mmCIF file of C-alpha atoms in Angstrom:
data_model
loop_
_atom_site.group_PDB
_atom_site.id
_atom_site.type_symbol
_atom_site.label_atom_id
_atom_site.label_comp_id
_atom_site.label_asym_id
_atom_site.label_seq_id
_atom_site.Cartn_x
_atom_site.Cartn_y
_atom_site.Cartn_z
ATOM 1 C CA MET A 1 -24.740 19.435 25.226
ATOM 2 C CA THR A 2 -24.064 15.772 24.461
ATOM 3 C CA HIS A 3 -26.389 13.633 21.903
ATOM 4 C CA PRO A 4 -28.007 10.264 22.311
ATOM 5 C CA PRO A 5 -26.257 7.664 20.230
ATOM 6 C CA HIS A 6 -28.302 6.753 16.582
ATOM 7 C CA PRO A 7 -28.326 3.610 15.045
ATOM 8 C CA LEU A 8 -26.795 5.082 11.928
ATOM 9 C CA VAL A 9 -24.222 6.578 13.805
ATOM 10 C CA PRO A 10 -22.206 3.914 15.821
ATOM 11 C CA LEU A 11 -19.758 5.458 18.516
ATOM 12 C CA SER A 12 -18.095 2.375 19.028
ATOM 13 C CA SER A 13 -14.739 2.872 20.468
ATOM 14 C CA ASN A 14 -13.195 0.698 17.141
ATOM 15 C CA ARG A 15 -14.043 3.963 14.922
ATOM 16 C CA LEU A 16 -12.065 7.122 15.209
ATOM 17 C CA PHE A 17 -14.745 10.186 14.610
ATOM 18 C CA ALA A 18 -11.971 12.340 13.657
ATOM 19 C CA LEU A 19 -10.359 9.950 10.406
ATOM 20 C CA ASP A 20 -14.727 9.735 9.498
ATOM 21 C CA LEU A 21 -14.730 13.687 9.451
ATOM 22 C CA LEU A 22 -11.271 14.036 7.815
ATOM 23 C CA LYS A 23 -12.473 11.351 5.116
ATOM 24 C CA ALA A 24 -16.074 13.275 4.684
ATOM 25 C CA ILE A 25 -13.989 16.575 3.924
ATOM 26 C CA SER A 26 -11.880 14.873 1.577
ATOM 27 C CA ILE A 27 -14.433 13.084 -0.268
ATOM 28 C CA THR A 28 -16.427 16.111 -0.446
ATOM 29 C CA ALA A 29 -13.692 18.324 -2.099
ATOM 30 C CA VAL A 30 -12.977 15.265 -4.452
ATOM 31 C CA VAL A 31 -16.558 15.343 -5.577
ATOM 32 C CA SER A 32 -16.071 19.236 -6.132
ATOM 33 C CA TYR A 33 -13.116 18.758 -8.587
ATOM 34 C CA HIS A 34 -15.290 16.737 -10.853
ATOM 35 C CA ALA A 35 -18.199 18.951 -10.763
ATOM 36 C CA MET A 36 -17.988 20.867 -13.896
ATOM 37 C CA LEU A 37 -19.973 19.141 -16.575
ATOM 38 C CA VAL A 38 -18.935 21.533 -19.496
ATOM 39 C CA PRO A 39 -15.923 21.373 -21.712
ATOM 40 C CA ARG A 40 -12.688 24.172 -20.684
ATOM 41 C CA SER A 41 -13.300 25.627 -23.918
ATOM 42 C CA THR A 42 -16.743 27.391 -22.713
ATOM 43 C CA TYR A 43 -15.086 29.293 -19.618
ATOM 44 C CA ALA A 44 -11.504 29.332 -21.019
ATOM 45 C CA ASP A 45 -11.300 32.839 -19.591
ATOM 46 C CA SER A 46 -12.380 31.867 -16.249
ATOM 47 C CA LEU A 47 -10.207 28.787 -16.192
ATOM 48 C CA PRO A 48 -7.019 29.922 -14.251
ATOM 49 C CA LEU A 49 -8.828 31.617 -11.890
ATOM 50 C CA LEU A 50 -11.609 28.661 -11.153
ATOM 51 C CA GLU A 51 -8.419 26.123 -11.007
ATOM 52 C CA ILE A 52 -6.075 28.418 -8.589
ATOM 53 C CA SER A 53 -8.632 29.161 -6.502
ATOM 54 C CA ALA A 54 -9.958 25.724 -6.062
ATOM 55 C CA GLY A 55 -5.760 24.283 -5.535
ATOM 56 C CA GLY A 56 -6.537 25.082 -1.636
ATOM 57 C CA LEU A 57 -8.333 21.842 -1.879
ATOM 58 C CA ARG A 58 -5.445 19.492 -2.831
ATOM 59 C CA PHE A 59 -5.210 17.989 0.299
ATOM 60 C CA CYS A 60 -8.099 15.420 -0.045
ATOM 61 C CA VAL A 61 -6.321 12.681 -2.044
ATOM 62 C CA PRO A 62 -3.200 12.971 0.309
ATOM 63 C CA VAL A 63 -5.515 12.566 3.260
ATOM 64 C CA LEU A 64 -7.185 9.775 2.095
ATOM 65 C CA PHE A 65 -3.990 7.657 1.240
ATOM 66 C CA THR A 66 -2.512 8.498 4.694
ATOM 67 C CA ILE A 67 -5.699 7.409 5.990
ATOM 68 C CA SER A 68 -5.567 4.070 4.486
ATOM 69 C CA PHE A 69 -2.287 3.629 5.857
ATOM 70 C CA PHE A 70 -3.024 4.809 9.054
ATOM 71 C CA LEU A 71 -6.113 2.520 9.672
ATOM 72 C CA LEU A 72 -3.704 -0.394 8.096
ATOM 73 C CA ALA A 73 -1.152 0.393 10.880
ATOM 74 C CA ARG A 74 -3.978 0.525 13.273
ATOM 75 C CA SER A 75 -5.071 -2.933 12.294
ATOM 76 C CA LEU A 76 -1.579 -4.705 11.963
ATOM 77 C CA ASP A 77 -1.156 -3.513 15.935
ATOM 78 C CA LYS A 78 -4.757 -4.810 16.946
ATOM 79 C CA THR A 79 -5.284 -8.230 15.075
ATOM 80 C CA ASP A 80 -3.454 -11.429 15.961
ATOM 81 C CA LEU A 81 -3.052 -12.222 11.968
ATOM 82 C CA ARG A 82 0.357 -11.974 10.930
ATOM 83 C CA PRO A 83 1.402 -9.020 8.698
ATOM 84 C CA TRP A 84 1.078 -10.903 5.137
ATOM 85 C CA GLN A 85 -1.847 -12.628 5.994
ATOM 86 C CA LEU A 86 -3.475 -8.824 7.131
ATOM 87 C CA LEU A 87 -2.423 -7.734 3.530
ATOM 88 C CA LYS A 88 -3.495 -10.413 1.767
ATOM 89 C CA LYS A 89 -7.167 -9.810 3.527
ATOM 90 C CA ARG A 90 -6.744 -5.885 2.235
ATOM 91 C CA LEU A 91 -5.438 -6.637 -0.933
ATOM 92 C CA ILE A 92 -8.503 -8.781 -1.694
ATOM 93 C CA ARG A 93 -11.155 -6.270 -0.747
ATOM 94 C CA LEU A 94 -9.287 -3.693 -3.039
ATOM 95 C CA LEU A 95 -9.121 -5.983 -5.598
ATOM 96 C CA ILE A 96 -13.041 -6.421 -5.736
ATOM 97 C CA PRO A 97 -13.969 -2.686 -5.949
ATOM 98 C CA THR A 98 -10.943 -1.888 -8.365
ATOM 99 C CA THR A 99 -12.169 -4.749 -10.635
ATOM 100 C CA PHE A 100 -15.687 -3.655 -10.744
ATOM 101 C CA TRP A 101 -15.321 0.091 -11.204
ATOM 102 C CA PHE A 102 -12.395 -0.870 -13.570
ATOM 103 C CA GLY A 103 -14.309 -3.296 -15.632
ATOM 104 C CA LEU A 104 -17.470 -0.461 -15.207
ATOM 105 C CA ALA A 105 -15.628 2.228 -17.119
ATOM 106 C CA THR A 106 -14.119 -0.019 -19.357
ATOM 107 C CA LEU A 107 -17.322 -1.395 -20.568
ATOM 108 C CA LEU A 108 -18.553 2.059 -20.594
ATOM 109 C CA LYS A 109 -16.123 3.903 -22.854
ATOM 110 C CA SER A 110 -15.966 0.442 -25.379
ATOM 111 C CA LEU A 111 -19.709 1.286 -25.969
ATOM 112 C CA THR A 112 -18.638 4.535 -27.107
ATOM 113 C CA ARG A 113 -16.527 2.653 -29.440
ATOM 114 C CA ASN A 114 -12.841 3.557 -28.088
ATOM 115 C CA PRO A 115 -10.074 1.203 -29.368
ATOM 116 C CA PHE A 116 -9.094 -1.337 -27.238
ATOM 117 C CA PRO A 117 -5.193 -0.050 -27.331
ATOM 118 C CA HIS A 118 -6.694 3.458 -25.826
ATOM 119 C CA LEU A 119 -8.745 1.738 -23.354
ATOM 120 C CA MET A 120 -5.936 -0.256 -22.378
ATOM 121 C CA GLU A 121 -3.425 2.623 -22.073
ATOM 122 C CA ARG A 122 -5.976 4.415 -19.623
ATOM 123 C CA LEU A 123 -6.165 1.355 -17.747
ATOM 124 C CA VAL A 124 -2.741 1.404 -16.816
ATOM 125 C CA SER A 125 -2.351 5.006 -16.715
ATOM 126 C CA GLY A 126 -5.188 5.386 -13.594
ATOM 127 C CA ASN A 127 -7.219 7.396 -16.362
ATOM 128 C CA ILE A 128 -10.002 4.889 -17.222
ATOM 129 C CA PHE A 129 -12.458 7.492 -15.143
ATOM 130 C CA GLN A 130 -11.642 10.181 -13.037
ATOM 131 C CA GLY A 131 -9.940 9.486 -10.003
ATOM 132 C CA ALA A 132 -8.554 5.586 -11.229
ATOM 133 C CA TYR A 133 -5.316 6.437 -10.200
ATOM 134 C CA PHE A 134 -6.065 6.032 -6.370
ATOM 135 C CA LEU A 135 -6.840 2.308 -6.620
ATOM 136 C CA LEU A 136 -3.560 1.638 -8.430
ATOM 137 C CA VAL A 137 -1.833 3.723 -6.005
ATOM 138 C CA LEU A 138 -3.365 1.696 -3.449
ATOM 139 C CA LEU A 139 -2.544 -1.524 -5.213
ATOM 140 C CA GLN A 140 1.098 -0.351 -5.637
ATOM 141 C CA CYS A 141 1.369 0.484 -2.042
ATOM 142 C CA LEU A 142 0.340 -2.344 -0.140
ATOM 143 C CA PRO A 143 3.013 -5.161 -1.170
ATOM 144 C CA LEU A 144 5.687 -2.418 -0.505
ATOM 145 C CA PHE A 145 4.194 -1.882 2.799
ATOM 146 C CA LEU A 146 4.522 -5.821 3.736
ATOM 147 C CA LEU A 147 8.242 -5.704 2.377
ATOM 148 C CA ILE A 148 9.474 -2.780 4.316
ATOM 149 C CA LEU A 149 6.960 -3.608 7.313
ATOM 150 C CA ALA A 150 9.966 -3.914 9.624
ATOM 151 C CA ARG A 151 12.281 -0.870 8.913
ATOM 152 C CA LEU A 152 9.142 1.085 8.576
ATOM 153 C CA ARG A 153 8.203 0.851 12.472
ATOM 154 C CA GLN A 154 11.582 2.617 13.224
ATOM 155 C CA PRO A 155 10.922 6.614 13.379
ATOM 156 C CA ALA A 156 14.052 7.123 11.613
ATOM 157 C CA VAL A 157 12.888 5.590 8.678
ATOM 158 C CA LEU A 158 9.366 7.061 8.746
ATOM 159 C CA TYR A 159 10.772 10.601 9.228
ATOM 160 C CA GLY A 160 13.213 9.859 6.068
ATOM 161 C CA MET A 161 10.630 8.620 3.814
ATOM 162 C CA ILE A 162 8.895 11.687 4.542
ATOM 163 C CA THR A 163 11.867 13.997 3.969
ATOM 164 C CA LEU A 164 12.592 11.920 0.686
ATOM 165 C CA GLN A 165 9.249 12.319 -0.626
ATOM 166 C CA CYS A 166 9.337 15.866 0.141
ATOM 167 C CA LEU A 167 12.655 16.021 -1.837
ATOM 168 C CA MET A 168 11.340 14.379 -4.833
ATOM 169 C CA LEU A 169 8.073 16.799 -5.135
ATOM 170 C CA LEU A 170 10.593 19.710 -4.802
ATOM 171 C CA ALA A 171 12.777 18.048 -7.407
ATOM 172 C CA THR A 172 9.725 17.217 -9.906
ATOM 173 C CA TYR A 173 8.986 21.348 -9.861
ATOM 174 C CA HIS A 174 12.756 21.994 -10.247
ATOM 175 C CA TRP A 175 12.300 19.720 -13.234
ATOM 176 C CA LEU A 176 9.515 21.457 -14.439
ATOM 177 C CA VAL A 177 11.071 24.751 -13.962
ATOM 178 C CA THR A 178 13.877 24.232 -15.794
ATOM 179 C CA GLU A 179 12.422 22.443 -18.416
ATOM 180 C CA GLN A 180 13.822 18.865 -17.771
ATOM 181 C CA THR A 181 12.337 17.615 -20.928
ATOM 182 C CA TRP A 182 13.233 13.688 -21.077
ATOM 183 C CA VAL A 183 12.413 13.497 -17.561
ATOM 184 C CA ILE A 184 9.033 15.442 -17.488
ATOM 185 C CA ASP A 185 7.918 13.302 -20.865
ATOM 186 C CA VAL A 186 8.799 9.925 -18.867
ATOM 187 C CA LEU A 187 6.936 11.387 -15.827
ATOM 188 C CA ARG A 188 3.742 12.547 -18.093
ATOM 189 C CA ARG A 189 3.689 8.645 -19.360
ATOM 190 C CA LEU A 190 4.015 6.969 -16.018
ATOM 191 C CA ASP A 191 0.736 9.621 -15.395
ATOM 192 C CA ARG A 192 -0.605 9.904 -11.601
ATOM 193 C CA PRO A 193 0.245 6.351 -10.506
ATOM 194 C CA CYS A 194 4.060 7.031 -10.323
ATOM 195 C CA LEU A 195 4.901 5.945 -6.618
ATOM 196 C CA ILE A 196 7.481 9.261 -6.650
ATOM 197 C CA TYR A 197 3.993 11.381 -5.552
ATOM 198 C CA TRP A 198 2.497 8.946 -3.084
ATOM 199 C CA PHE A 199 5.352 6.712 -0.910
ATOM 200 C CA GLY A 200 5.598 9.692 1.778
ATOM 201 C CA TYR A 201 1.798 8.942 3.001
ATOM 202 C CA MET A 202 2.366 5.329 3.684
ATOM 203 C CA ALA A 203 5.132 6.758 6.197
ATOM 204 C CA MET A 204 2.825 9.449 7.242
ATOM 205 C CA GLY A 205 0.192 7.215 8.033
ATOM 206 C CA ILE A 206 2.178 5.056 10.165
ATOM 207 C CA SER A 207 3.997 7.677 12.224
ATOM 208 C CA LEU A 208 0.759 9.567 12.959
ATOM 209 C CA TRP A 209 -0.997 6.047 14.350
ATOM 210 C CA GLN A 210 2.239 5.654 16.410
ATOM 211 C CA LYS A 211 1.946 8.657 17.998
ATOM 212 C CA TRP A 212 -2.106 9.275 17.987
ATOM 213 C CA PRO A 213 -2.431 9.834 21.581
ATOM 214 C CA LYS A 214 -0.124 12.666 21.604
ATOM 215 C CA ILE A 215 -1.716 14.103 18.889
ATOM 216 C CA ILE A 216 -4.849 14.265 20.157
ATOM 217 C CA GLN A 217 -3.578 15.817 23.495
ATOM 218 C CA ARG A 218 -1.849 18.170 21.625
ATOM 219 C CA SER A 219 -4.768 18.979 19.435
ATOM 220 C CA SER A 220 -7.579 19.719 22.751
ATOM 221 C CA GLN A 221 -4.550 22.382 23.802
ATOM 222 C CA ILE A 222 -4.837 24.181 20.578
ATOM 223 C CA PRO A 223 -7.880 27.121 20.873
ATOM 224 C CA ASN A 224 -9.721 27.004 17.385
ATOM 225 C CA LEU A 225 -8.966 30.601 16.423
ATOM 226 C CA TRP A 226 -5.327 28.969 16.383
ATOM 227 C CA LYS A 227 -6.659 25.995 14.267
ATOM 228 C CA GLY A 228 -8.416 28.149 12.151
ATOM 229 C CA ILE A 229 -5.276 30.177 11.370
ATOM 230 C CA PHE A 230 -3.493 26.878 10.529
ATOM 231 C CA LEU A 231 -5.856 25.659 8.226
ATOM 232 C CA ALA A 232 -6.179 29.220 6.568
ATOM 233 C CA ILE A 233 -2.508 29.405 6.240
ATOM 234 C CA ALA A 234 -2.214 25.352 4.754
ATOM 235 C CA TRP A 235 -4.805 26.420 2.671
ATOM 236 C CA GLY A 236 -3.048 29.435 1.335
ATOM 237 C CA LEU A 237 0.485 27.533 0.939
ATOM 238 C CA LEU A 238 -1.210 25.044 -1.273
ATOM 239 C CA SER A 239 -3.057 27.448 -3.123
ATOM 240 C CA GLU A 240 0.026 29.618 -3.968
ATOM 241 C CA GLU A 241 2.203 26.152 -4.732
ATOM 242 C CA TYR A 242 -0.627 25.370 -7.188
ATOM 243 C CA ARG A 243 -0.667 29.104 -8.622
ATOM 244 C CA ARG A 244 3.277 28.558 -9.325
ATOM 245 C CA LEU A 245 2.657 24.943 -10.693
ATOM 246 C CA TRP A 246 0.290 26.846 -13.106
ATOM 247 C CA ILE A 247 2.521 29.409 -14.321
ATOM 248 C CA VAL A 248 5.564 26.921 -14.799
ATOM 249 C CA THR A 249 3.151 24.206 -16.852
ATOM 250 C CA GLN A 250 1.222 26.867 -18.677
ATOM 251 C CA GLY A 251 -1.950 25.402 -17.554
ATOM 252 C CA ASP A 252 -0.779 22.111 -18.878
ATOM 253 C CA ILE A 253 -1.099 20.600 -15.028
ATOM 254 C CA PRO A 254 -1.710 16.762 -14.853
ATOM 255 C CA PRO A 255 -0.055 14.323 -13.771
ATOM 256 C CA PHE A 256 1.617 16.796 -11.670
ATOM 257 C CA ASP A 257 -2.052 18.025 -9.825
ATOM 258 C CA TYR A 258 -0.104 16.786 -6.206
ATOM 259 C CA ALA A 259 3.175 17.201 -7.076
ATOM 260 C CA LEU A 260 3.012 19.863 -4.348
ATOM 261 C CA ALA A 261 5.509 19.650 -0.999
ATOM 262 C CA SER A 262 2.695 21.963 0.924
ATOM 263 C CA CYS A 263 0.240 18.635 0.657
ATOM 264 C CA LEU A 264 2.602 17.057 2.971
ATOM 265 C CA LEU A 265 2.347 20.201 5.239
ATOM 266 C CA SER A 266 -1.551 20.158 4.890
ATOM 267 C CA VAL A 267 -2.270 16.508 6.056
ATOM 268 C CA VAL A 268 -0.687 17.128 9.616
ATOM 269 C CA VAL A 269 -2.579 20.339 9.621
ATOM 270 C CA LEU A 270 -5.554 18.927 9.106
ATOM 271 C CA PHE A 271 -4.819 15.736 11.432
ATOM 272 C CA LEU A 272 -3.678 18.151 14.435
ATOM 273 C CA CYS A 273 -6.893 20.198 14.018
ATOM 274 C CA PHE A 274 -9.373 17.537 14.041
ATOM 275 C CA ALA A 275 -7.909 14.943 16.101
ATOM 276 C CA SER A 276 -9.311 15.555 19.435
ATOM 277 C CA LEU A 277 -12.664 16.189 17.875
ATOM 278 C CA THR A 278 -15.113 13.465 19.330
ATOM 279 C CA ALA A 279 -18.493 12.527 17.550
ATOM 280 C CA GLU A 280 -20.549 13.339 20.714
ATOM 281 C CA GLN A 281 -19.611 17.139 19.803
ATOM 282 C CA VAL A 282 -21.349 17.046 16.810
ATOM 283 C CA PRO A 283 -25.377 17.376 16.380
ATOM 284 C CA LEU A 284 -26.762 14.240 15.347
ATOM 285 C CA LEU A 285 -27.581 15.238 11.654
ATOM 286 C CA PRO A 286 -24.043 16.464 10.406
ATOM 287 C CA ARG A 287 -22.767 13.192 12.468
ATOM 288 C CA GLN A 288 -25.237 10.810 10.224
ATOM 289 C CA ILE A 289 -23.982 12.807 7.232
ATOM 290 C CA ILE A 290 -20.665 12.650 8.095
ATOM 291 C CA PHE A 291 -20.375 8.737 8.917
ATOM 292 C CA CYS A 292 -22.568 8.125 5.742
ATOM 293 C CA LEU A 293 -19.719 9.838 3.364
ATOM 294 C CA SER A 294 -16.753 8.117 5.390
ATOM 295 C CA ARG A 295 -18.385 4.603 5.088
ATOM 296 C CA TYR A 296 -18.998 4.794 1.397
ATOM 297 C CA SER A 297 -16.047 7.217 0.301
ATOM 298 C CA LEU A 298 -14.885 4.950 -1.705
ATOM 299 C CA GLY A 299 -17.783 4.506 -3.868
ATOM 300 C CA ILE A 300 -18.521 7.592 -3.652
ATOM 301 C CA PHE A 301 -14.661 8.436 -4.868
ATOM 302 C CA CYS A 302 -15.297 6.166 -7.793
ATOM 303 C CA SER A 303 -18.815 6.490 -8.966
ATOM 304 C CA ASN A 304 -18.303 10.116 -8.918
ATOM 305 C CA GLY A 305 -15.090 9.905 -11.438
ATOM 306 C CA ILE A 306 -17.358 7.589 -13.925
ATOM 307 C CA VAL A 307 -20.633 9.936 -13.718
ATOM 308 C CA SER A 308 -18.752 12.934 -14.249
ATOM 309 C CA GLU A 309 -17.154 11.727 -17.139
ATOM 310 C CA ILE A 310 -20.376 10.849 -18.914
ATOM 311 C CA GLY A 311 -22.134 14.196 -17.728
ATOM 312 C CA LEU A 312 -18.763 15.968 -18.810
ATOM 313 C CA ALA A 313 -19.210 14.060 -22.476
ATOM 314 C CA MET A 314 -23.060 15.137 -22.735
ATOM 315 C CA GLY A 315 -21.903 18.817 -22.347
ATOM 316 C CA SER A 316 -19.008 18.639 -24.630
ATOM 317 C CA ARG A 317 -21.616 17.137 -27.003
ATOM 318 C CA TRP A 318 -24.556 19.724 -26.132
ATOM 319 C CA LEU A 319 -22.668 23.083 -25.183
ATOM 320 C CA SER A 320 -18.968 22.770 -26.898
ATOM 321 C CA GLY A 321 -20.367 26.191 -28.437
ATOM 322 C CA ALA A 322 -21.690 27.878 -25.170
ATOM 323 C CA HIS A 323 -19.378 30.612 -23.591
ATOM 324 C CA PHE A 324 -19.757 31.043 -20.084
ATOM 325 C CA SER A 325 -18.594 34.199 -17.298
ATOM 326 C CA LEU A 326 -16.843 33.842 -14.443
ATOM 327 C CA VAL A 327 -19.953 33.578 -12.169
ATOM 328 C CA GLU A 328 -22.081 31.502 -14.408
ATOM 329 C CA ALA A 329 -19.258 29.126 -14.490
ATOM 330 C CA ILE A 330 -19.011 28.853 -10.652
ATOM 331 C CA LEU A 331 -23.175 28.256 -10.731
ATOM 332 C CA LEU A 332 -22.423 25.450 -13.044
ATOM 333 C CA LYS A 333 -19.580 23.864 -10.909
ATOM 334 C CA MET A 334 -21.750 24.478 -7.814
ATOM 335 C CA GLY A 335 -24.737 22.901 -9.985
ATOM 336 C CA GLY A 336 -22.529 19.842 -10.935
ATOM 337 C CA GLY A 337 -21.658 19.003 -7.438
#
């Protein structure tokens, strides 16, 4: 059964519903991470189980990065603008929300009498609000994209970058396991905006766009049962790798949250499983929700990061002496989301 078009859910050929769905799923996962509005000390006994069980959701930010460069590659192939003109336009579009959200977060933190050097440090490290590093990484990747655009169109270069990305993630884990203190100290100072965790998603987005018709065809040939199995395997691999990371770092994971080789695999699995899904196959109400989450994903991402910090600050002030069981912590997390 098909559903008629709705004014809030355009079925334009310019939109790719599979990407809208992936963005909606990813932004929902991001919000769930920031849903706990009480200090960790109040549920310390349940913290490892809660964190590790949510490890399977670590696909969210890699998927959002991949989609960004998928759409940029698509725009380059469909526009008459020169690459530098299109990238200049994208940079301006990105700088506006970056300036707004960073400025708002800085203003709010300055009201709580945070020292100026501390604020600047948090700005540079992408910690001025939860998830701020996402915008800093995009601002770094866009000029890099322009500089190496000609080479990025070559399949060998794309696969080489993806392979190098995987090796860098494995190397990071090796440095943690072997306690290479000076390397880890440098990486902690560079924090999440460090490009060694992210450059491969740029190549992955371009590669997926180049092969998009074949991916849709292959996706349509895979039975739903097997798609479910693939998704479960990807979830399991992410959870297991995150569990190992938790053990190695003794719970002190940031900024290595996404230094997981299985993040790369999860992006491929998600694109492959959902590429063939069309808007007409989804009932109207879920379609509306998906479209709204996708359209306002960046605003949701940033506002949620700021609001969650405000909520956590309030929770830390009022509930710092409380103790919550596992069930209570789960309910608090669900309520915060």
